[in-house]
Amino acid sequence: MSNYNGVNTSHSNDFDSLTGLISYDCFMERVDDIVRADLSGVAAGKYAFLYLDVLRFKVINDIFNVEEGDRLLIFIASHLMSLFSEDSIVTRVSSDRFAIFTKTENEQLEENLNRYLFELSEYELPYEIVSNIGIYITSRTDLPAQAMLDRAILAHSTVKGDYIRRYAYYTSEVRDAILGEHEITGIMNLALETNQFVIYYQPQFNHIDKTMVGAEALVRWIHPQRGVISPGKFIPIFEKNGFITKVDLYIFEQVCRFIKKCLEKKIEIIPISVNISRRDIYHPGLAKKLEEIRIKYDVPVKLIRLEVTESATIDGIQRISDFISEVHRYGYVVEMDDFGSAYSSLNSLKSIDLDILKLDMKFLSDEGNTNNGSIILSSVVRMAKWLGFPIIAEGVENKEQADFLLSIGSCYVQGYLYSKPVPEDEFMQMMIDSGIQPLKPAMNLINKMNANNFWDPKSLETMIFSNYVGGAAIYEYKNGNLEILRVNRKYIQEIGNHISETEMWKHNFLSFFDDENREKYIAMLERAIESEDEEECETWRNYTDNPENKICIRDSVRVIGKSIDSVMFYNMIRNVTAEKRALEEIQRKITNSV
Ligand code: C2E
Ligand code: CA
Ligand code: CA
């Protein structure tokens, strides 16, 4: 069959005019012919049917131009033809999609595919060209070319868009997964109409006083024959086919109905969080629809929170920001679910107007290295506190985890330690039985100065901090330790440039003092906590190993934030070493002259 791969020069319909490959119809006929001619080879798996495409080919056409797109297709066609030159035929199915039928051993096939992928990665456009490949290895002799192509396409769908796994084989697992997907799609509408989607509620607790502070509504699919189907199984399929928006609106309505019922029964109720899929936020008018439902049930907006997942930011921040602004206008509190799981954590915190962060303990254990995970977790908690966000930790399974969270300043937990998600009646009873309390930010900023703006390099606060005030620092005081969070340039100058900013952060600040001076310093901090006013003191310290470098600093401090276990201070310093030395000199002279 190798002779079918020649580039055509005529204008016959048997060839693709752009790439010179044989036409799709011709290709399919040839495949059927080959199969009929070598049934034993086909049964023995000697042939492979490949299907491949170019990821986001339209973007290439858009960013560059159609000629560039065409050039890429010609490049691919000619490379495929030279790699699959013997006992193979290649065609372009349509646009950027190609198919190959080849007689080959597995190793040879993968070698060819790897070479193709390598050549593509070297392609000269300043844009990463990604191609994914589905492979069907023949086994049955009764499958027409079309059925083989379908199988290669199914295998392809399992890796499409995957930058790491570029090709996949068609296997029975692939078939089952796809069949499962088809089946779920086939029965989902009926399931919604016949109320098979049921809500379970998972309460959230304050680990300090064990009061309930909120709950999350989680959907369960209770199928009359198959029993409970877990959301992990159907949510991704609904997100793919768009049905998730219907389900989320339904869940939202059921939550409203439940809250109304509690209010009518005069049961004291806590806010309920409803999940909003990343797919939902692209649905025009979703926020308005939610609001109509809420009004229909006459539910106060403060009793519902909306949970958006951090992965929604991957498709760009604009859409999610717009959605959040819109629901904020109606008065909803917005939580960021699975915070820290997507790449965008820090960025999204800065640019999205969120109210509450949810951290998943999964990211601690997934690390494999618990130590690493706890460092990440505590820095995220500290950052969230500093920005004034309440934090809810979820997936908390044991007391050690909850105690650890408390030790880093986060007291709100959701997880099996306190309760699994439970059905409505059980949840209602839990609310009746336990105390209820509102959520508070992890750190209460008590100073008028807007401390949040310190994170914004362009803010007035930062400008003042960096340029106009003298030496200034912000630090956190906790369990007798003092950790510098931020110092300005003048601070470093003031202490004689003996230490860099990064070294400041590495040290326990109090280690620069001797015992006597340290005590004096801590006494000032304690006074400032007590008085909530500015307090001052003068102390000697040394930032170097050389005893000659002792300096005297006059500090003034003021509390700017308090959490359950730490206090944040704003600190101004002045180096008074020269004055002190001069004073000492005068005193010595006086003493000597007496
Ligand atoms: P999620 O929003 O992150 O929900 C938390 C998941 O963690 C829930 O799984 C919950 O049952 C589980 N979980 C709670 N405590 C623990 C614990 O201590 N240990 C462990 N290992 N797991 C715990 P679930 O209910 O299976 O939901 C899975 C995901 O399905 C949810 O993750 C959410 O992304 C999605 N989902 C569930 N209900 C809805 C819904 O109504 N709408 C949308 N769009 N998505 C939903
Ligand atoms: Ca959630
Ligand atoms: Ca979550």
Tab-separated table of N, CA and C and ligand atoms in Angstrom, residues 216 218 275 307-309 336-339 341 358-363 394-395 414, ligand 3:
chain	number	residue	atom	x	y	z
A	216	GLU	N	-22.030	23.149	53.930
A	216	GLU	CA	-21.955	23.104	52.467
A	216	GLU	C	-22.998	22.129	51.940
A	218	LEU	N	-24.058	19.521	49.298
A	218	LEU	CA	-23.375	18.630	48.350
A	218	LEU	C	-24.400	17.711	47.693
A	275	ASN	N	-22.404	25.169	45.725
A	275	ASN	CA	-21.331	25.117	44.727
A	275	ASN	C	-21.778	25.694	43.390
A	307	GLU	N	-20.027	29.209	46.391
A	307	GLU	CA	-18.676	28.662	46.382
A	307	GLU	C	-18.199	28.533	44.941
A	308	VAL	N	-17.187	29.301	44.578
A	308	VAL	CA	-16.631	29.148	43.228
A	308	VAL	C	-15.267	28.489	43.353
A	309	THR	N	-14.907	27.648	42.382
A	309	THR	CA	-13.637	26.944	42.566
A	309	THR	C	-12.496	27.747	41.972
A	336	MET	N	-13.923	31.079	47.951
A	336	MET	CA	-13.109	30.411	46.942
A	336	MET	C	-12.813	29.004	47.422
A	337	ASP	N	-13.336	28.045	46.649
A	337	ASP	CA	-13.188	26.632	46.982
A	337	ASP	C	-11.814	26.148	46.542
A	338	ASP	N	-11.301	25.144	47.251
A	338	ASP	CA	-10.032	24.493	46.879
A	338	ASP	C	-8.921	25.509	46.670
A	339	PHE	N	-8.891	26.506	47.528
A	339	PHE	CA	-7.873	27.538	47.379
A	339	PHE	C	-6.478	26.915	47.521
A	341	SER	N	-5.129	25.118	45.125
A	341	SER	CA	-4.962	23.931	44.279
A	341	SER	C	-4.591	24.309	42.854
A	358	LYS	N	-11.464	28.700	51.180
A	358	LYS	CA	-11.539	27.322	51.657
A	358	LYS	C	-10.259	26.599	51.262
A	359	LEU	N	-9.624	26.004	52.256
A	359	LEU	CA	-8.388	25.264	51.994
A	359	LEU	C	-8.693	23.783	52.145
A	360	ASP	N	-8.182	22.970	51.262
A	360	ASP	CA	-8.442	21.542	51.353
A	360	ASP	C	-7.238	20.821	51.950
A	361	MET	N	-7.482	20.043	53.012
A	361	MET	CA	-6.385	19.316	53.668
A	361	MET	C	-5.750	18.287	52.736
A	362	LYS	N	-6.485	17.908	51.706
A	362	LYS	CA	-5.957	17.002	50.680
A	362	LYS	C	-4.576	17.441	50.218
A	363	PHE	N	-4.415	18.767	50.097
A	363	PHE	CA	-3.158	19.262	49.545
A	363	PHE	C	-2.015	19.061	50.516
A	394	GLU	N	-11.193	22.398	54.873
A	394	GLU	CA	-12.089	21.257	54.675
A	394	GLU	C	-11.309	19.966	54.506
A	395	GLY	N	-12.034	18.843	54.614
A	395	GLY	CA	-11.360	17.549	54.561
A	395	GLY	C	-10.570	17.277	55.830
A	414	GLN	N	-14.245	21.871	58.347
A	414	GLN	CA	-15.319	21.068	57.757
A	414	GLN	C	-14.684	19.726	57.441
B	3	CA	CA	-13.417	21.915	48.172
